[in-house]
Amino acid sequence: MTGLVFYLERTKGFYAAYNEMAAGVAVYFVLALAYQFWISKVEKNAKYLGQHPSTGSRIAIITSSPKATSEYNVTVYISDKSDKVVETQELKGNFTDWFNVNGFIVYDKFATAIASVVPTVPKKDL
């Protein structure tokens, strides 16, 4: 959407494409709002949803972070085939524990932390 608005502005000029650009910005706003709603309300901030191929048990990894803190919370739900939650594990830490200064995840540290609360993570995946 932003590429289209940029293209219109470059080809027609700002004033000639003002209405189209305003419509593009409005569409972008609606799409971004719908995406945020979907992530927070429908998927409930789930970062990973998986199912064991042979047993049918499911795992959901959900993260959250309170505003204005450096705390990062990870909640792991393990459920059986009937979607009944069998086990819930919580993992709390700081952003600096699992992310580097550029905001990228440090996989080794995070995988070790996840393996400490999820007993079914194979050692070969670490």
PDB file of N, CA and C in Angstrom, residues 2-102:
ATOM      1  N   THR A   2       1.908   1.237   0.817  1.00  0.00           N
ATOM      2  CA  THR A   2       2.789   2.409   0.850  1.00  0.00           C
ATOM      3  C   THR A   2       3.530   2.585  -0.469  1.00  0.00           C
ATOM      4  N   GLY A   3       3.867   1.480  -1.118  1.00  0.00           N
ATOM      5  CA  GLY A   3       4.512   1.561  -2.420  1.00  0.00           C
ATOM      6  C   GLY A   3       3.597   2.189  -3.461  1.00  0.00           C
ATOM      7  N   LEU A   4       2.316   1.865  -3.401  1.00  0.00           N
ATOM      8  CA  LEU A   4       1.347   2.455  -4.321  1.00  0.00           C
ATOM      9  C   LEU A   4       1.205   3.955  -4.089  1.00  0.00           C
ATOM     10  N   VAL A   5       1.146   4.354  -2.836  1.00  0.00           N
ATOM     11  CA  VAL A   5       1.054   5.783  -2.515  1.00  0.00           C
ATOM     12  C   VAL A   5       2.311   6.506  -2.999  1.00  0.00           C
ATOM     13  N   PHE A   6       3.470   5.911  -2.804  1.00  0.00           N
ATOM     14  CA  PHE A   6       4.722   6.506  -3.276  1.00  0.00           C
ATOM     15  C   PHE A   6       4.717   6.643  -4.800  1.00  0.00           C
ATOM     16  N   TYR A   7       4.278   5.586  -5.480  1.00  0.00           N
ATOM     17  CA  TYR A   7       4.228   5.609  -6.945  1.00  0.00           C
ATOM     18  C   TYR A   7       3.294   6.711  -7.449  1.00  0.00           C
ATOM     19  N   LEU A   8       2.117   6.832  -6.837  1.00  0.00           N
ATOM     20  CA  LEU A   8       1.173   7.882  -7.242  1.00  0.00           C
ATOM     21  C   LEU A   8       1.769   9.270  -7.048  1.00  0.00           C
ATOM     22  N   GLU A   9       2.424   9.469  -5.945  1.00  0.00           N
ATOM     23  CA  GLU A   9       3.007  10.782  -5.656  1.00  0.00           C
ATOM     24  C   GLU A   9       4.121  11.115  -6.649  1.00  0.00           C
ATOM     25  N   ARG A  10       4.912  10.128  -7.024  1.00  0.00           N
ATOM     26  CA  ARG A  10       6.024  10.367  -7.950  1.00  0.00           C
ATOM     27  C   ARG A  10       5.542  10.592  -9.382  1.00  0.00           C
ATOM     28  N   THR A  11       4.482   9.872  -9.783  1.00  0.00           N
ATOM     29  CA  THR A  11       4.038   9.988 -11.173  1.00  0.00           C
ATOM     30  C   THR A  11       3.092  11.163 -11.396  1.00  0.00           C
ATOM     31  N   LYS A  12       2.142  11.382 -10.488  1.00  0.00           N
ATOM     32  CA  LYS A  12       1.147  12.438 -10.673  1.00  0.00           C
ATOM     33  C   LYS A  12       1.497  13.734  -9.960  1.00  0.00           C
ATOM     34  N   GLY A  13       2.297  13.630  -8.939  1.00  0.00           N
ATOM     35  CA  GLY A  13       2.568  14.796  -8.105  1.00  0.00           C
ATOM     36  C   GLY A  13       1.664  14.768  -6.875  1.00  0.00           C
ATOM     37  N   PHE A  14       2.077  15.491  -5.859  1.00  0.00           N
ATOM     38  CA  PHE A  14       1.367  15.434  -4.580  1.00  0.00           C
ATOM     39  C   PHE A  14      -0.067  15.941  -4.695  1.00  0.00           C
ATOM     40  N   TYR A  15      -0.251  17.101  -5.275  1.00  0.00           N
ATOM     41  CA  TYR A  15      -1.589  17.707  -5.301  1.00  0.00           C
ATOM     42  C   TYR A  15      -2.531  16.986  -6.266  1.00  0.00           C
ATOM     43  N   ALA A  16      -2.016  16.473  -7.366  1.00  0.00           N
ATOM     44  CA  ALA A  16      -2.867  15.763  -8.329  1.00  0.00           C
ATOM     45  C   ALA A  16      -3.320  14.409  -7.798  1.00  0.00           C
ATOM     46  N   ALA A  17      -2.513  13.783  -6.960  1.00  0.00           N
ATOM     47  CA  ALA A  17      -2.843  12.456  -6.437  1.00  0.00           C
ATOM     48  C   ALA A  17      -3.265  12.501  -4.977  1.00  0.00           C
ATOM     49  N   TYR A  18      -3.623  13.679  -4.498  1.00  0.00           N
ATOM     50  CA  TYR A  18      -3.938  13.827  -3.072  1.00  0.00           C
ATOM     51  C   TYR A  18      -5.087  12.917  -2.638  1.00  0.00           C
ATOM     52  N   ASN A  19      -6.173  12.870  -3.402  1.00  0.00           N
ATOM     53  CA  ASN A  19      -7.326  12.051  -3.018  1.00  0.00           C
ATOM     54  C   ASN A  19      -6.985  10.566  -3.018  1.00  0.00           C
ATOM     55  N   GLU A  20      -6.261  10.116  -4.037  1.00  0.00           N
ATOM     56  CA  GLU A  20      -5.871   8.703  -4.083  1.00  0.00           C
ATOM     57  C   GLU A  20      -4.931   8.349  -2.929  1.00  0.00           C
ATOM     58  N   MET A  21      -4.014   9.267  -2.626  1.00  0.00           N
ATOM     59  CA  MET A  21      -3.089   9.010  -1.518  1.00  0.00           C
ATOM     60  C   MET A  21      -3.825   8.993  -0.185  1.00  0.00           C
ATOM     61  N   ALA A  22      -4.781   9.881  -0.001  1.00  0.00           N
ATOM     62  CA  ALA A  22      -5.562   9.886   1.240  1.00  0.00           C
ATOM     63  C   ALA A  22      -6.346   8.587   1.372  1.00  0.00           C
ATOM     64  N   ALA A  23      -6.909   8.108   0.268  1.00  0.00           N
ATOM     65  CA  ALA A  23      -7.622   6.829   0.296  1.00  0.00           C
ATOM     66  C   ALA A  23      -6.653   5.689   0.604  1.00  0.00           C
ATOM     67  N   GLY A  24      -5.459   5.731   0.029  1.00  0.00           N
ATOM     68  CA  GLY A  24      -4.459   4.707   0.299  1.00  0.00           C
ATOM     69  C   GLY A  24      -4.032   4.683   1.754  1.00  0.00           C
ATOM     70  N   VAL A  25      -3.852   5.852   2.332  1.00  0.00           N
ATOM     71  CA  VAL A  25      -3.486   5.935   3.749  1.00  0.00           C
ATOM     72  C   VAL A  25      -4.624   5.402   4.616  1.00  0.00           C
ATOM     73  N   ALA A  26      -5.864   5.715   4.252  1.00  0.00           N
ATOM     74  CA  ALA A  26      -7.014   5.217   5.015  1.00  0.00           C
ATOM     75  C   ALA A  26      -7.120   3.696   4.922  1.00  0.00           C
ATOM     76  N   VAL A  27      -6.913   3.145   3.732  1.00  0.00           N
ATOM     77  CA  VAL A  27      -6.948   1.688   3.566  1.00  0.00           C
ATOM     78  C   VAL A  27      -5.825   1.041   4.370  1.00  0.00           C
ATOM     79  N   TYR A  28      -4.643   1.633   4.336  1.00  0.00           N
ATOM     80  CA  TYR A  28      -3.520   1.111   5.112  1.00  0.00           C
ATOM     81  C   TYR A  28      -3.845   1.116   6.608  1.00  0.00           C
ATOM     82  N   PHE A  29      -4.458   2.193   7.085  1.00  0.00           N
ATOM     83  CA  PHE A  29      -4.833   2.294   8.495  1.00  0.00           C
ATOM     84  C   PHE A  29      -5.824   1.196   8.867  1.00  0.00           C
ATOM     85  N   VAL A  30      -6.825   0.971   8.029  1.00  0.00           N
ATOM     86  CA  VAL A  30      -7.830  -0.061   8.308  1.00  0.00           C
ATOM     87  C   VAL A  30      -7.188  -1.449   8.304  1.00  0.00           C
ATOM     88  N   LEU A  31      -6.315  -1.717   7.342  1.00  0.00           N
ATOM     89  CA  LEU A  31      -5.640  -3.018   7.295  1.00  0.00           C
ATOM     90  C   LEU A  31      -4.735  -3.235   8.506  1.00  0.00           C
ATOM     91  N   ALA A  32      -3.996  -2.209   8.909  1.00  0.00           N
ATOM     92  CA  ALA A  32      -3.125  -2.321  10.085  1.00  0.00           C
ATOM     93  C   ALA A  32      -3.947  -2.531  11.349  1.00  0.00           C
ATOM     94  N   LEU A  33      -5.071  -1.850  11.448  1.00  0.00           N
ATOM     95  CA  LEU A  33      -5.957  -2.012  12.602  1.00  0.00           C
ATOM     96  C   LEU A  33      -6.535  -3.424  12.648  1.00  0.00           C
ATOM     97  N   ALA A  34      -6.957  -3.946  11.504  1.00  0.00           N
ATOM     98  CA  ALA A  34      -7.494  -5.302  11.442  1.00  0.00           C
ATOM     99  C   ALA A  34      -6.423  -6.328  11.810  1.00  0.00           C
ATOM    100  N   TYR A  35      -5.204  -6.101  11.350  1.00  0.00           N
ATOM    101  CA  TYR A  35      -4.103  -7.009  11.673  1.00  0.00           C
ATOM    102  C   TYR A  35      -3.821  -7.015  13.175  1.00  0.00           C
ATOM    103  N   GLN A  36      -3.770  -5.838  13.786  1.00  0.00           N
ATOM    104  CA  GLN A  36      -3.538  -5.754  15.233  1.00  0.00           C
ATOM    105  C   GLN A  36      -4.648  -6.448  16.006  1.00  0.00           C
ATOM    106  N   PHE A  37      -5.891  -6.260  15.573  1.00  0.00           N
ATOM    107  CA  PHE A  37      -7.021  -6.926  16.223  1.00  0.00           C
ATOM    108  C   PHE A  37      -6.870  -8.434  16.110  1.00  0.00           C
ATOM    109  N   TRP A  38      -6.530  -8.928  14.928  1.00  0.00           N
ATOM    110  CA  TRP A  38      -6.385 -10.364  14.709  1.00  0.00           C
ATOM    111  C   TRP A  38      -5.296 -10.947  15.611  1.00  0.00           C
ATOM    112  N   ILE A  39      -4.159 -10.282  15.687  1.00  0.00           N
ATOM    113  CA  ILE A  39      -3.046 -10.777  16.500  1.00  0.00           C
ATOM    114  C   ILE A  39      -3.411 -10.806  17.980  1.00  0.00           C
ATOM    115  N   SER A  40      -4.008  -9.730  18.480  1.00  0.00           N
ATOM    116  CA  SER A  40      -4.235  -9.634  19.919  1.00  0.00           C
ATOM    117  C   SER A  40      -5.497 -10.340  20.397  1.00  0.00           C
ATOM    118  N   LYS A  41      -6.556 -10.359  19.612  1.00  0.00           N
ATOM    119  CA  LYS A  41      -7.828 -10.929  20.075  1.00  0.00           C
ATOM    120  C   LYS A  41      -8.077 -12.338  19.564  1.00  0.00           C
ATOM    121  N   VAL A  42      -7.777 -12.603  18.315  1.00  0.00           N
ATOM    122  CA  VAL A  42      -8.063 -13.920  17.750  1.00  0.00           C
ATOM    123  C   VAL A  42      -6.948 -14.908  18.086  1.00  0.00           C
ATOM    124  N   GLU A  43      -5.709 -14.535  17.792  1.00  0.00           N
ATOM    125  CA  GLU A  43      -4.593 -15.430  18.077  1.00  0.00           C
ATOM    126  C   GLU A  43      -4.087 -15.290  19.504  1.00  0.00           C
ATOM    127  N   LYS A  44      -4.526 -14.286  20.208  1.00  0.00           N
ATOM    128  CA  LYS A  44      -4.174 -14.048  21.612  1.00  0.00           C
ATOM    129  C   LYS A  44      -2.661 -14.035  21.830  1.00  0.00           C
ATOM    130  N   ASN A  45      -1.948 -13.347  20.952  1.00  0.00           N
ATOM    131  CA  ASN A  45      -0.499 -13.173  21.026  1.00  0.00           C
ATOM    132  C   ASN A  45       0.275 -14.494  20.992  1.00  0.00           C
ATOM    133  N   ALA A  46      -0.287 -15.507  20.359  1.00  0.00           N
ATOM    134  CA  ALA A  46       0.399 -16.791  20.237  1.00  0.00           C
ATOM    135  C   ALA A  46       1.571 -16.654  19.277  1.00  0.00           C
ATOM    136  N   LYS A  47       2.737 -17.065  19.718  1.00  0.00           N
ATOM    137  CA  LYS A  47       3.928 -17.021  18.878  1.00  0.00           C
ATOM    138  C   LYS A  47       4.177 -18.354  18.189  1.00  0.00           C
ATOM    139  N   TYR A  48       3.686 -19.432  18.800  1.00  0.00           N
ATOM    140  CA  TYR A  48       3.868 -20.748  18.199  1.00  0.00           C
ATOM    141  C   TYR A  48       2.685 -21.627  18.579  1.00  0.00           C
ATOM    142  N   LEU A  49       2.120 -22.293  17.597  1.00  0.00           N
ATOM    143  CA  LEU A  49       1.088 -23.297  17.811  1.00  0.00           C
ATOM    144  C   LEU A  49       1.547 -24.550  17.084  1.00  0.00           C
ATOM    145  N   GLY A  50       1.609 -25.663  17.800  1.00  0.00           N
ATOM    146  CA  GLY A  50       2.090 -26.884  17.174  1.00  0.00           C
ATOM    147  C   GLY A  50       1.338 -28.097  17.669  1.00  0.00           C
ATOM    148  N   GLN A  51       1.450 -29.178  16.905  1.00  0.00           N
ATOM    149  CA  GLN A  51       0.781 -30.419  17.260  1.00  0.00           C
ATOM    150  C   GLN A  51       1.736 -31.576  17.024  1.00  0.00           C
ATOM    151  N   HIS A  52       1.787 -32.492  17.993  1.00  0.00           N
ATOM    152  CA  HIS A  52       2.642 -33.667  17.871  1.00  0.00           C
ATOM    153  C   HIS A  52       2.016 -34.599  16.837  1.00  0.00           C
ATOM    154  N   PRO A  53       2.800 -35.073  15.861  1.00  0.00           N
ATOM    155  CA  PRO A  53       2.210 -35.864  14.782  1.00  0.00           C
ATOM    156  C   PRO A  53       1.637 -37.212  15.216  1.00  0.00           C
ATOM    157  N   SER A  54       2.228 -37.850  16.209  1.00  0.00           N
ATOM    158  CA  SER A  54       1.739 -39.182  16.577  1.00  0.00           C
ATOM    159  C   SER A  54       0.771 -39.152  17.756  1.00  0.00           C
ATOM    160  N   THR A  55       1.025 -38.336  18.762  1.00  0.00           N
ATOM    161  CA  THR A  55       0.146 -38.328  19.938  1.00  0.00           C
ATOM    162  C   THR A  55      -1.020 -37.361  19.797  1.00  0.00           C
ATOM    163  N   GLY A  56      -0.895 -36.366  18.951  1.00  0.00           N
ATOM    164  CA  GLY A  56      -1.969 -35.392  18.783  1.00  0.00           C
ATOM    165  C   GLY A  56      -2.000 -34.321  19.849  1.00  0.00           C
ATOM    166  N   SER A  57      -1.066 -34.370  20.809  1.00  0.00           N
ATOM    167  CA  SER A  57      -1.035 -33.323  21.834  1.00  0.00           C
ATOM    168  C   SER A  57      -0.599 -32.010  21.196  1.00  0.00           C
ATOM    169  N   ARG A  58      -1.069 -30.914  21.766  1.00  0.00           N
ATOM    170  CA  ARG A  58      -0.803 -29.597  21.192  1.00  0.00           C
ATOM    171  C   ARG A  58      -0.031 -28.731  22.168  1.00  0.00           C
ATOM    172  N   ILE A  59       0.716 -27.805  21.597  1.00  0.00           N
ATOM    173  CA  ILE A  59       1.468 -26.854  22.407  1.00  0.00           C
ATOM    174  C   ILE A  59       1.201 -25.456  21.860  1.00  0.00           C
ATOM    175  N   ALA A  60       1.038 -24.524  22.765  1.00  0.00           N
ATOM    176  CA  ALA A  60       0.867 -23.117  22.392  1.00  0.00           C
ATOM    177  C   ALA A  60       1.842 -22.303  23.227  1.00  0.00           C
ATOM    178  N   ILE A  61       2.627 -21.477  22.568  1.00  0.00           N
ATOM    179  CA  ILE A  61       3.562 -20.592  23.256  1.00  0.00           C
ATOM    180  C   ILE A  61       3.074 -19.169  23.049  1.00  0.00           C
ATOM    181  N   ILE A  62       2.742 -18.514  24.157  1.00  0.00           N
ATOM    182  CA  ILE A  62       2.168 -17.174  24.127  1.00  0.00           C
ATOM    183  C   ILE A  62       3.079 -16.248  24.911  1.00  0.00           C
ATOM    184  N   THR A  63       3.360 -15.089  24.354  1.00  0.00           N
ATOM    185  CA  THR A  63       4.239 -14.136  25.022  1.00  0.00           C
ATOM    186  C   THR A  63       3.490 -12.853  25.340  1.00  0.00           C
ATOM    187  N   SER A  64       3.987 -12.171  26.354  1.00  0.00           N
ATOM    188  CA  SER A  64       3.431 -10.864  26.713  1.00  0.00           C
ATOM    189  C   SER A  64       4.522 -10.047  27.384  1.00  0.00           C
ATOM    190  N   SER A  65       4.296  -8.760  27.402  1.00  0.00           N
ATOM    191  CA  SER A  65       5.230  -7.848  28.040  1.00  0.00           C
ATOM    192  C   SER A  65       4.448  -6.664  28.584  1.00  0.00           C
ATOM    193  N   PRO A  66       4.488  -6.451  29.902  1.00  0.00           N
ATOM    194  CA  PRO A  66       3.801  -5.283  30.455  1.00  0.00           C
ATOM    195  C   PRO A  66       4.422  -3.994  29.927  1.00  0.00           C
ATOM    196  N   LYS A  67       3.598  -2.977  29.797  1.00  0.00           N
ATOM    197  CA  LYS A  67       4.095  -1.693  29.288  1.00  0.00           C
ATOM    198  C   LYS A  67       5.112  -1.088  30.241  1.00  0.00           C
ATOM    199  N   ALA A  68       6.070  -0.411  29.672  1.00  0.00           N
ATOM    200  CA  ALA A  68       7.090   0.362  30.388  1.00  0.00           C
ATOM    201  C   ALA A  68       7.948  -0.492  31.314  1.00  0.00           C
ATOM    202  N   THR A  69       8.108  -1.773  30.989  1.00  0.00           N
ATOM    203  CA  THR A  69       9.017  -2.630  31.747  1.00  0.00           C
ATOM    204  C   THR A  69       9.887  -3.399  30.759  1.00  0.00           C
ATOM    205  N   SER A  70      10.953  -3.961  31.247  1.00  0.00           N
ATOM    206  CA  SER A  70      11.801  -4.792  30.398  1.00  0.00           C
ATOM    207  C   SER A  70      11.500  -6.271  30.606  1.00  0.00           C
ATOM    208  N   GLU A  71      10.379  -6.566  31.245  1.00  0.00           N
ATOM    209  CA  GLU A  71       9.997  -7.942  31.539  1.00  0.00           C
ATOM    210  C   GLU A  71       9.380  -8.598  30.306  1.00  0.00           C
ATOM    211  N   TYR A  72       9.756  -9.839  30.044  1.00  0.00           N
ATOM    212  CA  TYR A  72       9.227 -10.606  28.919  1.00  0.00           C
ATOM    213  C   TYR A  72       8.697 -11.917  29.476  1.00  0.00           C
ATOM    214  N   ASN A  73       7.403 -12.157  29.318  1.00  0.00           N
ATOM    215  CA  ASN A  73       6.758 -13.341  29.868  1.00  0.00           C
ATOM    216  C   ASN A  73       6.431 -14.326  28.752  1.00  0.00           C
ATOM    217  N   VAL A  74       6.738 -15.582  28.991  1.00  0.00           N
ATOM    218  CA  VAL A  74       6.421 -16.649  28.050  1.00  0.00           C
ATOM    219  C   VAL A  74       5.567 -17.661  28.796  1.00  0.00           C
ATOM    220  N   THR A  75       4.392 -17.964  28.247  1.00  0.00           N
ATOM    221  CA  THR A  75       3.507 -18.960  28.833  1.00  0.00           C
ATOM    222  C   THR A  75       3.360 -20.101  27.839  1.00  0.00           C
ATOM    223  N   VAL A  76       3.554 -21.322  28.318  1.00  0.00           N
ATOM    224  CA  VAL A  76       3.473 -22.506  27.472  1.00  0.00           C
ATOM    225  C   VAL A  76       2.288 -23.340  27.939  1.00  0.00           C
ATOM    226  N   TYR A  77       1.360 -23.591  27.019  1.00  0.00           N
ATOM    227  CA  TYR A  77       0.204 -24.437  27.299  1.00  0.00           C
ATOM    228  C   TYR A  77       0.365 -25.735  26.522  1.00  0.00           C
ATOM    229  N   ILE A  78       0.266 -26.859  27.241  1.00  0.00           N
ATOM    230  CA  ILE A  78       0.308 -28.164  26.603  1.00  0.00           C
ATOM    231  C   ILE A  78      -1.057 -28.797  26.819  1.00  0.00           C
ATOM    232  N   SER A  79      -1.696 -29.211  25.725  1.00  0.00           N
ATOM    233  CA  SER A  79      -3.037 -29.782  25.822  1.00  0.00           C
ATOM    234  C   SER A  79      -3.080 -31.130  25.113  1.00  0.00           C
ATOM    235  N   ASP A  80      -4.091 -31.929  25.469  1.00  0.00           N
ATOM    236  CA  ASP A  80      -4.242 -33.233  24.838  1.00  0.00           C
ATOM    237  C   ASP A  80      -5.062 -33.105  23.552  1.00  0.00           C
ATOM    238  N   LYS A  81      -5.447 -34.255  22.982  1.00  0.00           N
ATOM    239  CA  LYS A  81      -6.176 -34.241  21.712  1.00  0.00           C
ATOM    240  C   LYS A  81      -7.508 -33.507  21.804  1.00  0.00           C
ATOM    241  N   SER A  82      -8.128 -33.534  22.966  1.00  0.00           N
ATOM    242  CA  SER A  82      -9.447 -32.910  23.134  1.00  0.00           C
ATOM    243  C   SER A  82      -9.343 -31.432  23.507  1.00  0.00           C
ATOM    244  N   ASP A  83      -8.173 -30.847  23.367  1.00  0.00           N
ATOM    245  CA  ASP A  83      -7.901 -29.433  23.681  1.00  0.00           C
ATOM    246  C   ASP A  83      -8.059 -29.095  25.160  1.00  0.00           C
ATOM    247  N   LYS A  84      -7.999 -30.093  26.023  1.00  0.00           N
ATOM    248  CA  LYS A  84      -7.999 -29.845  27.463  1.00  0.00           C
ATOM    249  C   LYS A  84      -6.560 -29.557  27.881  1.00  0.00           C
ATOM    250  N   VAL A  85      -6.355 -28.410  28.528  1.00  0.00           N
ATOM    251  CA  VAL A  85      -5.002 -28.022  28.938  1.00  0.00           C
ATOM    252  C   VAL A  85      -4.530 -28.959  30.040  1.00  0.00           C
ATOM    253  N   VAL A  86      -3.450 -29.653  29.766  1.00  0.00           N
ATOM    254  CA  VAL A  86      -2.884 -30.620  30.699  1.00  0.00           C
ATOM    255  C   VAL A  86      -1.824 -29.972  31.577  1.00  0.00           C
ATOM    256  N   GLU A  87      -1.053 -29.079  30.985  1.00  0.00           N
ATOM    257  CA  GLU A  87       0.068 -28.479  31.708  1.00  0.00           C
ATOM    258  C   GLU A  87       0.253 -27.033  31.270  1.00  0.00           C
ATOM    259  N   THR A  88       0.536 -26.182  32.239  1.00  0.00           N
ATOM    260  CA  THR A  88       0.830 -24.777  31.966  1.00  0.00           C
ATOM    261  C   THR A  88       2.150 -24.430  32.639  1.00  0.00           C
ATOM    262  N   GLN A  89       3.058 -23.873  31.879  1.00  0.00           N
ATOM    263  CA  GLN A  89       4.358 -23.465  32.405  1.00  0.00           C
ATOM    264  C   GLN A  89       4.564 -21.992  32.103  1.00  0.00           C
ATOM    265  N   GLU A  90       5.134 -21.277  33.041  1.00  0.00           N
ATOM    266  CA  GLU A  90       5.430 -19.864  32.829  1.00  0.00           C
ATOM    267  C   GLU A  90       6.924 -19.625  32.953  1.00  0.00           C
ATOM    268  N   LEU A  91       7.404 -18.751  32.121  1.00  0.00           N
ATOM    269  CA  LEU A  91       8.813 -18.397  32.094  1.00  0.00           C
ATOM    270  C   LEU A  91       8.891 -16.883  32.050  1.00  0.00           C
ATOM    271  N   LYS A  92       9.610 -16.299  32.990  1.00  0.00           N
ATOM    272  CA  LYS A  92       9.733 -14.845  33.045  1.00  0.00           C
ATOM    273  C   LYS A  92      11.197 -14.463  32.961  1.00  0.00           C
ATOM    274  N   GLY A  93      11.442 -13.396  32.262  1.00  0.00           N
ATOM    275  CA  GLY A  93      12.805 -12.906  32.131  1.00  0.00           C
ATOM    276  C   GLY A  93      12.800 -11.489  31.606  1.00  0.00           C
ATOM    277  N   ASN A  94      13.979 -10.953  31.421  1.00  0.00           N
ATOM    278  CA  ASN A  94      14.122  -9.617  30.845  1.00  0.00           C
ATOM    279  C   ASN A  94      14.412  -9.738  29.356  1.00  0.00           C
ATOM    280  N   PHE A  95      14.135  -8.672  28.630  1.00  0.00           N
ATOM    281  CA  PHE A  95      14.458  -8.657  27.206  1.00  0.00           C
ATOM    282  C   PHE A  95      15.941  -8.902  26.987  1.00  0.00           C
ATOM    283  N   THR A  96      16.769  -8.387  27.881  1.00  0.00           N
ATOM    284  CA  THR A  96      18.215  -8.546  27.713  1.00  0.00           C
ATOM    285  C   THR A  96      18.669  -9.984  27.921  1.00  0.00           C
ATOM    286  N   ASP A  97      17.823 -10.819  28.523  1.00  0.00           N
ATOM    287  CA  ASP A  97      18.173 -12.226  28.700  1.00  0.00           C
ATOM    288  C   ASP A  97      18.139 -12.987  27.374  1.00  0.00           C
ATOM    289  N   TRP A  98      17.186 -12.649  26.497  1.00  0.00           N
ATOM    290  CA  TRP A  98      16.960 -13.443  25.288  1.00  0.00           C
ATOM    291  C   TRP A  98      17.127 -12.671  23.987  1.00  0.00           C
ATOM    292  N   PHE A  99      17.295 -11.356  24.066  1.00  0.00           N
ATOM    293  CA  PHE A  99      17.437 -10.553  22.853  1.00  0.00           C
ATOM    294  C   PHE A  99      18.734  -9.755  22.924  1.00  0.00           C
ATOM    295  N   ASN A 100      19.354  -9.525  21.760  1.00  0.00           N
ATOM    296  CA  ASN A 100      20.581  -8.732  21.748  1.00  0.00           C
ATOM    297  C   ASN A 100      20.240  -7.244  21.649  1.00  0.00           C
ATOM    298  N   VAL A 101      21.244  -6.394  21.570  1.00  0.00           N
ATOM    299  CA  VAL A 101      21.020  -4.946  21.583  1.00  0.00           C
ATOM    300  C   VAL A 101      20.292  -4.461  20.333  1.00  0.00           C
ATOM    301  N   ASN A 102      20.328  -5.232  19.256  1.00  0.00           N
ATOM    302  CA  ASN A 102      19.623  -4.861  18.029  1.00  0.00           C
ATOM    303  C   ASN A 102      18.188  -5.370  17.998  1.00  0.00           C
TER     304      ASN A 102
END
